[in-house]
Short mmCIF file of C-alpha atoms in Angstrom, two decimals:
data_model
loop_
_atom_site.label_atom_id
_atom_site.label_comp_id
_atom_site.label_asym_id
_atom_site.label_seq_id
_atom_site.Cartn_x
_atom_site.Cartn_y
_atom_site.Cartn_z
CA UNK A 1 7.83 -1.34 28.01
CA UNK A 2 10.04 -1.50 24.73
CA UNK A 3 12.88 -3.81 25.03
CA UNK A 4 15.77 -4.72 22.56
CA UNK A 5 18.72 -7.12 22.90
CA UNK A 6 21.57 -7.61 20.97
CA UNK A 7 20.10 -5.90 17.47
CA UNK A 8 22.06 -6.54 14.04
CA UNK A 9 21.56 -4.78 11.68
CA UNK A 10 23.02 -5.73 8.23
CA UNK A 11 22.37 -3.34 5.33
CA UNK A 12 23.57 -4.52 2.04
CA UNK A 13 26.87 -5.92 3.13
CA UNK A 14 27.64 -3.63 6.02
CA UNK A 15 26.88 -4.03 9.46
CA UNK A 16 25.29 -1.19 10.82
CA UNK A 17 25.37 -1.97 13.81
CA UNK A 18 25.32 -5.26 16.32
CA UNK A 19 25.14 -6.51 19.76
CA UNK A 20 22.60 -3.08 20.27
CA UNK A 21 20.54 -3.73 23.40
CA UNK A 22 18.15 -0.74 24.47
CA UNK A 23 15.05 -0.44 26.96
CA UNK A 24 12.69 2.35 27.11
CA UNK A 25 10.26 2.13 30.38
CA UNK A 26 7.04 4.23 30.10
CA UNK A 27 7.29 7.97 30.45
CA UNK A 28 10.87 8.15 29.24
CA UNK A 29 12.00 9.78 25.74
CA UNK A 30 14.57 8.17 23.75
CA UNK A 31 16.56 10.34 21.36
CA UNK A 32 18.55 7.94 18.63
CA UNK A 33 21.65 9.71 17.62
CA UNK A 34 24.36 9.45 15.32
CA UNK A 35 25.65 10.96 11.47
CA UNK A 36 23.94 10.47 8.89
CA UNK A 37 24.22 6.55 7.08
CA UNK A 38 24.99 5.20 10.57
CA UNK A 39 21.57 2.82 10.91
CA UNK A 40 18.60 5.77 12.89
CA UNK A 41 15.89 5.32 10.26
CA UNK A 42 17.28 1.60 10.14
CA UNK A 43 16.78 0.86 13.90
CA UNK A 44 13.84 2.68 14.13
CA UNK A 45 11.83 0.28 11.36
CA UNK A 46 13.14 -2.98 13.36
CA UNK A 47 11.39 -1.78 16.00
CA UNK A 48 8.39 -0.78 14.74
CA UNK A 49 8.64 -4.25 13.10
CA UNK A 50 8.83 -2.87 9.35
CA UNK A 51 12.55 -5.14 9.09
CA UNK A 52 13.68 -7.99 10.49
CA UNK A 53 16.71 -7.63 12.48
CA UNK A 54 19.91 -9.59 11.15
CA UNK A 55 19.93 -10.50 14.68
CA UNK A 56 18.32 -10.49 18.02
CA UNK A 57 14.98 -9.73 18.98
CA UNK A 58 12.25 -6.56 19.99
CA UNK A 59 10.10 -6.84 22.95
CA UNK A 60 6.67 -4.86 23.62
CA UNK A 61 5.64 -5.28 27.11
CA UNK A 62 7.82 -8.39 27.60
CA UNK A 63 6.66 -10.49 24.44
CA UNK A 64 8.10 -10.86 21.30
CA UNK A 65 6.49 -8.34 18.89
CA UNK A 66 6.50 -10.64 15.96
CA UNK A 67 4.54 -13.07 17.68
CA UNK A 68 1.79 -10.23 19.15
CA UNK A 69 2.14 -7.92 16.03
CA UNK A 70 -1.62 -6.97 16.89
CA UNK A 71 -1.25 -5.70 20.28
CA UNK A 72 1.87 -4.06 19.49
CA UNK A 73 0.74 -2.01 16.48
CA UNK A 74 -2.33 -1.32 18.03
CA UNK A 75 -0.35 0.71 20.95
CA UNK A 76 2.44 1.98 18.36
CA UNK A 77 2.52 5.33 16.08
CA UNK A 78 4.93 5.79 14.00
CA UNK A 79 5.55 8.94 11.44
CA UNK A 80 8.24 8.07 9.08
CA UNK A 81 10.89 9.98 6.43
CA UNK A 82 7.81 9.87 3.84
CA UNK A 83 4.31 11.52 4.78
CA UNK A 84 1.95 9.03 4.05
CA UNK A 85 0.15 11.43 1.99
CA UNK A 86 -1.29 11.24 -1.46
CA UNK A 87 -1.12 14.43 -3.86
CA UNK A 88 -4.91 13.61 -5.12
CA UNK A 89 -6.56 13.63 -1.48
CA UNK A 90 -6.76 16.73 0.96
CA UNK A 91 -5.63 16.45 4.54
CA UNK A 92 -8.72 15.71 6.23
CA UNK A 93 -9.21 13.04 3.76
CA UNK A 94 -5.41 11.43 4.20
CA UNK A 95 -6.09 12.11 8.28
CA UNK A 96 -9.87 10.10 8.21
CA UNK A 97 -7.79 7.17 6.11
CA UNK A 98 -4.69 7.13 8.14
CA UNK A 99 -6.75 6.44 11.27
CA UNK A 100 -9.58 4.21 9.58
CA UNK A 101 -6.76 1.64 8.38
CA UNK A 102 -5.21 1.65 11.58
CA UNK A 103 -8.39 0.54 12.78
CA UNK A 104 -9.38 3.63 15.13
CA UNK A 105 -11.62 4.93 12.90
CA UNK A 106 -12.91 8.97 13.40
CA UNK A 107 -14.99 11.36 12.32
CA UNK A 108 -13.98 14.14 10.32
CA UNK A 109 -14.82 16.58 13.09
CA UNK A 110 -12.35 15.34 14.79
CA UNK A 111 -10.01 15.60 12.09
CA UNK A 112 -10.33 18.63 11.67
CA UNK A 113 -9.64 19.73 14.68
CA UNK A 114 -6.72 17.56 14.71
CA UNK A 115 -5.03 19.80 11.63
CA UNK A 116 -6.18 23.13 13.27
CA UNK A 117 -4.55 22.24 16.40
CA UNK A 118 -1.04 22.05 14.03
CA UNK A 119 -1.79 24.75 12.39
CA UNK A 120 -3.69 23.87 9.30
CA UNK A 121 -7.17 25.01 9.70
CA UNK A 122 -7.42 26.84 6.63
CA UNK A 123 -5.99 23.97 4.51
CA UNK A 124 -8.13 21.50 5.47
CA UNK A 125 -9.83 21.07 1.80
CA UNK A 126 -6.53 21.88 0.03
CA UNK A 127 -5.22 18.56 -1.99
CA UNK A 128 -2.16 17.75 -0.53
CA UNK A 129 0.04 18.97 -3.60
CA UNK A 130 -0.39 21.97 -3.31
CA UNK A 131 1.24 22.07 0.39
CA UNK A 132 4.69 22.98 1.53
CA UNK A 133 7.26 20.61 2.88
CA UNK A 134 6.71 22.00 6.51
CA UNK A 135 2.68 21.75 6.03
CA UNK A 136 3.30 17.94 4.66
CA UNK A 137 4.46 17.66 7.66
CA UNK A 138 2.46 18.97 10.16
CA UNK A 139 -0.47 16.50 8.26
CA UNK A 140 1.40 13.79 9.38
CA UNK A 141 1.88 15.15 12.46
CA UNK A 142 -1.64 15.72 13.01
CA UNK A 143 -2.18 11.64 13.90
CA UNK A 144 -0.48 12.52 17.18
CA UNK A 145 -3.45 14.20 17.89
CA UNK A 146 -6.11 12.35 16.88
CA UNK A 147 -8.04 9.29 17.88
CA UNK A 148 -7.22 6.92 21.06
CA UNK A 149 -3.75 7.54 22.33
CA UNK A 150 -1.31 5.01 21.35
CA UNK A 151 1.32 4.46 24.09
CA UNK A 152 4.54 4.23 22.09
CA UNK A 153 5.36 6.96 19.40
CA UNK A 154 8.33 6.08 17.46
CA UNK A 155 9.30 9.39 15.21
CA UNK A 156 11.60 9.60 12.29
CA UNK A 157 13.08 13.47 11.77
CA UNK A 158 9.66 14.75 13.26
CA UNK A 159 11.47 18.36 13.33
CA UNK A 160 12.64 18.55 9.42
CA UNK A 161 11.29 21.22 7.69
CA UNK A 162 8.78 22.39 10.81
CA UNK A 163 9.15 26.50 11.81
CA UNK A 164 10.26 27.21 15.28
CA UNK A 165 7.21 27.85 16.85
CA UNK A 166 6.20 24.08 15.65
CA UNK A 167 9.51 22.66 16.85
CA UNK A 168 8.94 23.83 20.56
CA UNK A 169 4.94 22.96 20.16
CA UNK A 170 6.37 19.55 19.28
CA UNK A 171 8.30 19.40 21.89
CA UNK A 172 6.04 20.06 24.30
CA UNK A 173 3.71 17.41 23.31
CA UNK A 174 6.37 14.90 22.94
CA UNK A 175 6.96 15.76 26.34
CA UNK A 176 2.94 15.73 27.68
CA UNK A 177 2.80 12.49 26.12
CA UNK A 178 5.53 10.87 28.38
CA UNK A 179 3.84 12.51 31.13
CA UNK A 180 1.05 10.81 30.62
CA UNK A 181 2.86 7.40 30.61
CA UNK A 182 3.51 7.13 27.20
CA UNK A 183 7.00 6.16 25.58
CA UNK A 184 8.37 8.08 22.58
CA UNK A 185 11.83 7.26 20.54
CA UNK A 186 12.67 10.10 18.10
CA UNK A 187 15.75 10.96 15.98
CA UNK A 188 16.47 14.25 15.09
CA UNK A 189 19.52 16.28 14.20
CA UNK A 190 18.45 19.54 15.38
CA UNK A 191 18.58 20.16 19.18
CA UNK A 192 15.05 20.54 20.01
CA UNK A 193 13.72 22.86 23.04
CA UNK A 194 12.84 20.12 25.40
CA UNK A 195 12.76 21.11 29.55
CA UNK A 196 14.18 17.81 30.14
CA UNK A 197 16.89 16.64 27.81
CA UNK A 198 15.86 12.56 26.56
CA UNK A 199 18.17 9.83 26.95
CA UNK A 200 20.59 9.66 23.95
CA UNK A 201 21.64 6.47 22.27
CA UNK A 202 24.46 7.28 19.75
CA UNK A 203 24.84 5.21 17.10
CA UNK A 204 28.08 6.03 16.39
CA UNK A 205 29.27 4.94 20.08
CA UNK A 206 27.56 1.58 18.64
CA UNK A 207 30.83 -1.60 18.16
CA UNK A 208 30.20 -3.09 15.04
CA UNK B 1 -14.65 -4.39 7.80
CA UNK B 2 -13.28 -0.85 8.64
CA UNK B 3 -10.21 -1.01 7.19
CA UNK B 4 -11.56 -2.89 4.40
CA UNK B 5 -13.81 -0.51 3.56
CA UNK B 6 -11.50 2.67 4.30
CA UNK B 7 -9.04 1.58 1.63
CA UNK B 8 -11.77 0.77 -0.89
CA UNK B 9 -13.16 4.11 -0.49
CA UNK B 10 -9.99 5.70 -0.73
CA UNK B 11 -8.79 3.67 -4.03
CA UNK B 12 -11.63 4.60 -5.57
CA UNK B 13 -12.04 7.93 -5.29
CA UNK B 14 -8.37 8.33 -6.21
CA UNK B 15 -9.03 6.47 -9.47
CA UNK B 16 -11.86 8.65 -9.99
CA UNK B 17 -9.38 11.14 -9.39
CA UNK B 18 -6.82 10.59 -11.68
CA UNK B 19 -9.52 8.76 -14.05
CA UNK B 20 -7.29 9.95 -17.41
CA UNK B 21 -4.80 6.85 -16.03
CA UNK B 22 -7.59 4.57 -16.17
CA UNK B 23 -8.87 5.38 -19.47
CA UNK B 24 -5.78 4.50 -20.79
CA UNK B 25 -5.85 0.93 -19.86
CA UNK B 26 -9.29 0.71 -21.59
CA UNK B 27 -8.31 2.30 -24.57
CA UNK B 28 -5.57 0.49 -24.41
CA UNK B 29 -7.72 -2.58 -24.78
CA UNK B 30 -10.11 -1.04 -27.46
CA UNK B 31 -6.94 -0.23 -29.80
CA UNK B 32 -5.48 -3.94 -29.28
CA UNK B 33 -8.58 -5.42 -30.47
CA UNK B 34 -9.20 -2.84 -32.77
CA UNK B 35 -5.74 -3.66 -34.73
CA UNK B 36 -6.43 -7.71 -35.18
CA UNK B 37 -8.82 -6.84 -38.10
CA UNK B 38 -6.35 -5.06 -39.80
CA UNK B 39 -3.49 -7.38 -39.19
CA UNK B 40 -5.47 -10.54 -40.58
CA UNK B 41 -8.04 -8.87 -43.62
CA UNK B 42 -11.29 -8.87 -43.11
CA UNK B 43 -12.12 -12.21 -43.83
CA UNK B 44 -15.74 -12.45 -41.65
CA UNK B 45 -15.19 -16.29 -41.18
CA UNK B 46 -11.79 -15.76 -39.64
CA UNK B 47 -12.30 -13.10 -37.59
CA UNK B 48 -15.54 -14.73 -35.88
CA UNK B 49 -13.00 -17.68 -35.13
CA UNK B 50 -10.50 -15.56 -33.31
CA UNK B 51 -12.56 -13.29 -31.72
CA UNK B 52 -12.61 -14.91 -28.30
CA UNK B 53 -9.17 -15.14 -28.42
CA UNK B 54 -8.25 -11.77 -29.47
CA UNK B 55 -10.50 -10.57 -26.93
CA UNK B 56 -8.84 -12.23 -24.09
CA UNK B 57 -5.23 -11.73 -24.83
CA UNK B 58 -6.10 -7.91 -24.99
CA UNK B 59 -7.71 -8.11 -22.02
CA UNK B 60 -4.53 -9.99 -20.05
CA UNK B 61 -2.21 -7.96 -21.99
CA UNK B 62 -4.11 -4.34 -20.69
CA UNK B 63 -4.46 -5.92 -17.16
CA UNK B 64 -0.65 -6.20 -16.96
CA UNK B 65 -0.17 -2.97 -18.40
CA UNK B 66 -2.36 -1.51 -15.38
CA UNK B 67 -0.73 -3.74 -12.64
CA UNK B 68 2.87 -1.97 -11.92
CA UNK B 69 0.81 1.31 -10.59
CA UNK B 70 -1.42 -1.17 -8.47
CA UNK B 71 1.10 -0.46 -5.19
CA UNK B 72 3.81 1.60 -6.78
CA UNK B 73 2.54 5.15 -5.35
CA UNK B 74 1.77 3.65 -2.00
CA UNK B 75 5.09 2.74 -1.68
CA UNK B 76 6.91 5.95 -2.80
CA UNK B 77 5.05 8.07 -1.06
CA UNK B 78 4.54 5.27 2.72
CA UNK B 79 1.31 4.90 2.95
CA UNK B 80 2.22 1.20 2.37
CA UNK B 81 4.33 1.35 5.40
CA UNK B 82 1.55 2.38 7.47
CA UNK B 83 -0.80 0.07 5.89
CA UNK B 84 1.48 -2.64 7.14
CA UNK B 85 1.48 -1.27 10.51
CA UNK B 86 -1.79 -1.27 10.91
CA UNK B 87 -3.08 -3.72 13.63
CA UNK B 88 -5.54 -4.78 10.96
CA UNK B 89 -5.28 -8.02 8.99
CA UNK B 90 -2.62 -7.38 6.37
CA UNK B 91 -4.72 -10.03 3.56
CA UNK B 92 -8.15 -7.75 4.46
CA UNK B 93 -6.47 -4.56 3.03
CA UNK B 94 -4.90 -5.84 0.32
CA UNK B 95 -8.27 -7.77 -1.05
CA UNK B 96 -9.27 -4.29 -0.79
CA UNK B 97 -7.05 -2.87 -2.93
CA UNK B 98 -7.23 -5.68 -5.27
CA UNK B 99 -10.85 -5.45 -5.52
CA UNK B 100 -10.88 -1.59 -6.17
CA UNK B 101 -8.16 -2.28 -8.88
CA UNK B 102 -10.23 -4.52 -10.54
CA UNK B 103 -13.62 -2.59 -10.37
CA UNK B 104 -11.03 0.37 -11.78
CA UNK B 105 -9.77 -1.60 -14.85
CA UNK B 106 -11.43 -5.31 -14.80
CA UNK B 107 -14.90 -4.03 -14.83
CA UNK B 108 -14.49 -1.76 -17.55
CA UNK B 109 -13.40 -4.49 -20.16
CA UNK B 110 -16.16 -6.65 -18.98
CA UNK B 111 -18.29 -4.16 -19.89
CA UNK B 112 -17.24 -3.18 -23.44
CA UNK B 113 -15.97 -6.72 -24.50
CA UNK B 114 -19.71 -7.26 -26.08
CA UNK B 115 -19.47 -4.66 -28.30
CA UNK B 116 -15.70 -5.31 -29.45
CA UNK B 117 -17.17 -9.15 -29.82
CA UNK B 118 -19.43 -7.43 -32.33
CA UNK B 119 -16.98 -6.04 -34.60
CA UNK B 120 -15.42 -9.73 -35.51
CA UNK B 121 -19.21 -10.62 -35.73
CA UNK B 122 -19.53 -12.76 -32.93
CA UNK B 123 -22.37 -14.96 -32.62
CA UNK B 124 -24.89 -12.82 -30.47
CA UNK B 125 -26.17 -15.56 -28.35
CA UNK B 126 -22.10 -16.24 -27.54
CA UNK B 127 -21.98 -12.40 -25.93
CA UNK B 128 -23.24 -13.79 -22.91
CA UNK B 129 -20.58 -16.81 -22.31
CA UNK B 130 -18.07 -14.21 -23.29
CA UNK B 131 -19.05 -11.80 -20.80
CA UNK B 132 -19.37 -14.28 -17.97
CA UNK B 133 -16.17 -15.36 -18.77
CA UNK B 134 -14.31 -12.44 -18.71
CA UNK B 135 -16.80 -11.22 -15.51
CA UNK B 136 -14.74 -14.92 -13.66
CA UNK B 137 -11.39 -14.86 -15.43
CA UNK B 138 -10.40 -11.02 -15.23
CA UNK B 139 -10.48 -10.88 -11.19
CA UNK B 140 -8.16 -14.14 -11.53
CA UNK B 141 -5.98 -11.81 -13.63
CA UNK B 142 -5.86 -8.83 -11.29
CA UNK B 143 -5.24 -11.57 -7.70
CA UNK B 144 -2.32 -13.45 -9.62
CA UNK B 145 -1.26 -9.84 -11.26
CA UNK B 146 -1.00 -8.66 -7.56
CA UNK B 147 1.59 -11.45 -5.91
CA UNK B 148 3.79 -10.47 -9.00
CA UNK B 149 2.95 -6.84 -8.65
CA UNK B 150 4.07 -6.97 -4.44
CA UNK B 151 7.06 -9.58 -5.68
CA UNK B 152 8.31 -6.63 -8.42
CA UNK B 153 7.57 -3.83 -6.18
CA UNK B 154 10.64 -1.31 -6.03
CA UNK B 155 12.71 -3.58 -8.56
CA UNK B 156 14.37 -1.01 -11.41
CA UNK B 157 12.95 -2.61 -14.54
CA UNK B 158 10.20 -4.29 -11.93
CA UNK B 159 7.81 -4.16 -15.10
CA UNK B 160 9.24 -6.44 -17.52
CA UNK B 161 10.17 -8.77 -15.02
CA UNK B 162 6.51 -8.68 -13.84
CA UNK B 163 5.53 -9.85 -17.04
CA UNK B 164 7.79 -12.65 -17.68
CA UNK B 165 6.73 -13.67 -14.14
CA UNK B 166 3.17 -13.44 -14.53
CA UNK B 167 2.35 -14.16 -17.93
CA UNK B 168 2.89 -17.93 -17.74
CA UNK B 169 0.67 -18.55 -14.64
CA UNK B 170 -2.22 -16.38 -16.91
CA UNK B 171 -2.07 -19.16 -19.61
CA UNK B 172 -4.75 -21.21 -18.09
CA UNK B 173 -6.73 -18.56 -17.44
CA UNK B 174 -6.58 -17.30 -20.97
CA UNK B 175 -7.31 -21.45 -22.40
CA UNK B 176 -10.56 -21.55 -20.37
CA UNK B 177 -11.40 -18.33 -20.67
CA UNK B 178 -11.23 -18.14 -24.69
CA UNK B 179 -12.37 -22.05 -24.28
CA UNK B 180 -15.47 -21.21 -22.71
CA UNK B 181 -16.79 -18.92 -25.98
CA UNK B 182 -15.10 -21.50 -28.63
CA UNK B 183 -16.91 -24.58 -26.66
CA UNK B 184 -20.09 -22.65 -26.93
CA UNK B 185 -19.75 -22.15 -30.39
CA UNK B 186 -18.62 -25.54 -31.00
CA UNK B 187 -21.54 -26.93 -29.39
CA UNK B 188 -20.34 -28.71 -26.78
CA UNK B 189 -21.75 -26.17 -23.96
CA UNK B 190 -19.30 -23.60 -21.68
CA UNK B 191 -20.48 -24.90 -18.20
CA UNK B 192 -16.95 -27.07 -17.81
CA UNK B 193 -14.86 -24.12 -18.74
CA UNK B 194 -16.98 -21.65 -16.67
CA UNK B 195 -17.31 -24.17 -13.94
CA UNK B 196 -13.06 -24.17 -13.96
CA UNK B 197 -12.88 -20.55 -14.01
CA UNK B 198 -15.56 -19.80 -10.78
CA UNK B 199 -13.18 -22.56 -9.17
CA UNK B 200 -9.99 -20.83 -10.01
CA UNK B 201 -11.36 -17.67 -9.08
CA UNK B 202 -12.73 -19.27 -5.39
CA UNK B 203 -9.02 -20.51 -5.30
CA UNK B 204 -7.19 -16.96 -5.79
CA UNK B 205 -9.39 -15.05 -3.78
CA UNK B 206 -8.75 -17.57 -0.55
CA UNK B 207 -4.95 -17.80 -1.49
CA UNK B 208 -3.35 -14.75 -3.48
CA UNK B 209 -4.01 -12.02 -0.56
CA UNK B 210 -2.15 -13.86 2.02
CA UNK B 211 0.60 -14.67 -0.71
CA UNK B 212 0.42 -11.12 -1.60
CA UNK B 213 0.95 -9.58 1.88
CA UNK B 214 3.73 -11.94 2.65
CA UNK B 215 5.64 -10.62 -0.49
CA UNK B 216 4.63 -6.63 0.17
CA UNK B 217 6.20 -7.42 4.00
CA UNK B 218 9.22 -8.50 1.94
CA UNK B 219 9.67 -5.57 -0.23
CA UNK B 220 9.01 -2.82 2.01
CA UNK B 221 12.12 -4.25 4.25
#
């Protein structure tokens, strides 16, 4: 359902990477590889259509996703490096706005159970600054849980700072969600307990 | 109108908040004003005469001061990024944000203008011109202040360079704006100078949120 061909990806004055072509079909799990500086965080933003590519073009269900933006961010998620999250507003709060701007708006019922179901029932009125990096993170992981399902879940580090038990609950739901038809490209350095190992694309295999 | 709405709410309640930031840009204005009188003696005559003007350049001048933190700790901290991955209208949100900014620190000058007018002893009657004019031109201020504000975002030294972009396309908001109180005074009626600003206003609000999300898609590459 995701398509690439022949990505460039120019960052300052290095090439990242070029002449990239990948192709996720529903229910598959992509796993974007490669040392650190080598263009994951990079790729991942020109296809969720936060850069341009130096080169070559992104396709959601066959069409350019420039051209449908609005059908293709309706079906995308993506959690980035940063949380999304503001110091002065709780996690319920964050969670309600989060989905409300991306136009799914719920109710705070269902954010709440959203955050207890990663594990942050009892912070649920806490202001975000006084979280840990792990619990930042589980807030932002929390929109995986809530609202419509969006079919394509593009994930930047979604392991960092999470404890084990998290990491395999992650990776189980990463894993329901292809089930269920859905398409997910992650990167991650840590190996993460998945049944079925996802597809690797290493960047550093990548001419350029 | 959801997301609209959504990021309204949100602004504002952060701004309520961390309301000690937004006292500063109002005190910021009081002081300004406050200082003319000292700087020129307090010749009544002279201060009625610059009054409007005074008034307005301490209102542009605290607007600009209030502008770099309009997107700054979206973007640090990516809510910006998933702002602009929302399937939402990009201009919708950000005429949001604008309009929260301005209720934030426009409003507040509109309200206390009068009774800074009073202290050059400006003509009561004039309060009124003076008020509408600042209730048209400072929303002007804050849509302009936001293209530069999206243009700057991320820059190092983004704030001075703001300025020196900004402050030229305020000039003509700043001549009708103090024009409107001085062609009161003078006689002559306000309606031209009032009639320019509601125009010029019209004219941002259909044109500087569109400008504005083209240059936030820019800096968040």
């Amino acid at each position: 359902m995701l398509e690439a061909v022949q990505l460039a990806c120019l960052k300052g004055d290095r090439l990242l990477f070029r002449d990239l072509a990948l192709r996720l079909a529903s229910g598959e799990m992509l796993r974007v590889a490669g040392p650190n500086g080598f263009g994951k965080t990079s790729l991942l933003r020109i296809l969720c259509g936060l850069t341009m590519p130096e080169h070559g073009e992104v396709r959601w269900l066959g069409k350019l996703i420039g051209a449908e933006r609005e059908v293709f961010h309706r079906a995308l998620l993506y959690v980035g490096h940063a949380p999304a999250l503001n110091d002065l507003l709780t996690p319920v709060e964050s969670l309600m706005f989060a989905c409300a701007a991306g136009g799914s708006p719920v109710s705070r019922e269902v954010c709440i159970e959203a955050l207890a179901r990663v594990g942050l029932a009892a912070q649920t009125e806490l202001p975000t600054r006084v979280l840990s990096q792990g619990q930042r993170r589980r807030v932002g992981l929390a929109r995986l849980f809530v609202g419509e399902e969006k079919r394509l879940w593009i994930l930047d580090e979604p392991f960092t700072a999470l404890d084990v038990a998290a990491v395999a609950d992650l990776a189980r739901t990463l894993e329901a969600h292809c089930a269920g038809g859905g398409g997910v490209v992650l990167t991650t350095h840590q190996d993460a307990p998945f049944d079925k190992l996802p597809r690797v694309l290493d960047l550093a295999g990548v001419t350029c | 109108m959801g997301p609209f709405l959504a990021v309204m709410r949100r602004d504002l309640m952060l701004a309520w908040r961390g309301r000690t930031d937004v006292l500063v840009t109002l005190a910021f204005f009081v002081i300004v004003v406050c200082l003319f009188p000292f700087g020129v003696g307090p010749e009544t005559n002279q201060l009625r005469e610059i009054a409007p003007g005074v008034l307005w350049v301490a209102a542009l001048l605290s607007t600009l001061l209030s502008l770099n933190r309009l997107f700054a700790q979206d973007h640090a901290d990516g809510t910006l990024e998933q702002l602009l991955l929302s399937p939402e209208p990009t201009a919708l949100w950000v005429a949001a944000k604008v309009l929260a900014h301005w209720i934030v620190t426009g409003l507040p000058l509109v309200i206390v203008a009068p009774g800074l007018a009073l202290l050059f002893d400006l003509q009561q009657d004039a309060l009124g011109v003076l008020v509408l004019s600042l209730a048209l031109g400072s929303p002007i201020l804050a849509l302009l202040g936001a293209v530069g504000a999206a243009l700057t975002l991320g820059l190092r030294g983004g704030g001075v360079l703001l300025a020196l972009l900004i402050l030229p396309l305020y000039v003509p908001v700043l001549i009708f704006g103090a024009g409107a109180v001085d062609a009161y005074l003078g006689g002559t009626g306000a309606d031209a100078q009032l009639l320019l600003l509601g125009g010029g206003l019209l004219g941002a609000l259909a044109g500087a949120p569109f400008a504005c999300a083209a240059a936030l898609r820019i800096a968040i590459e």
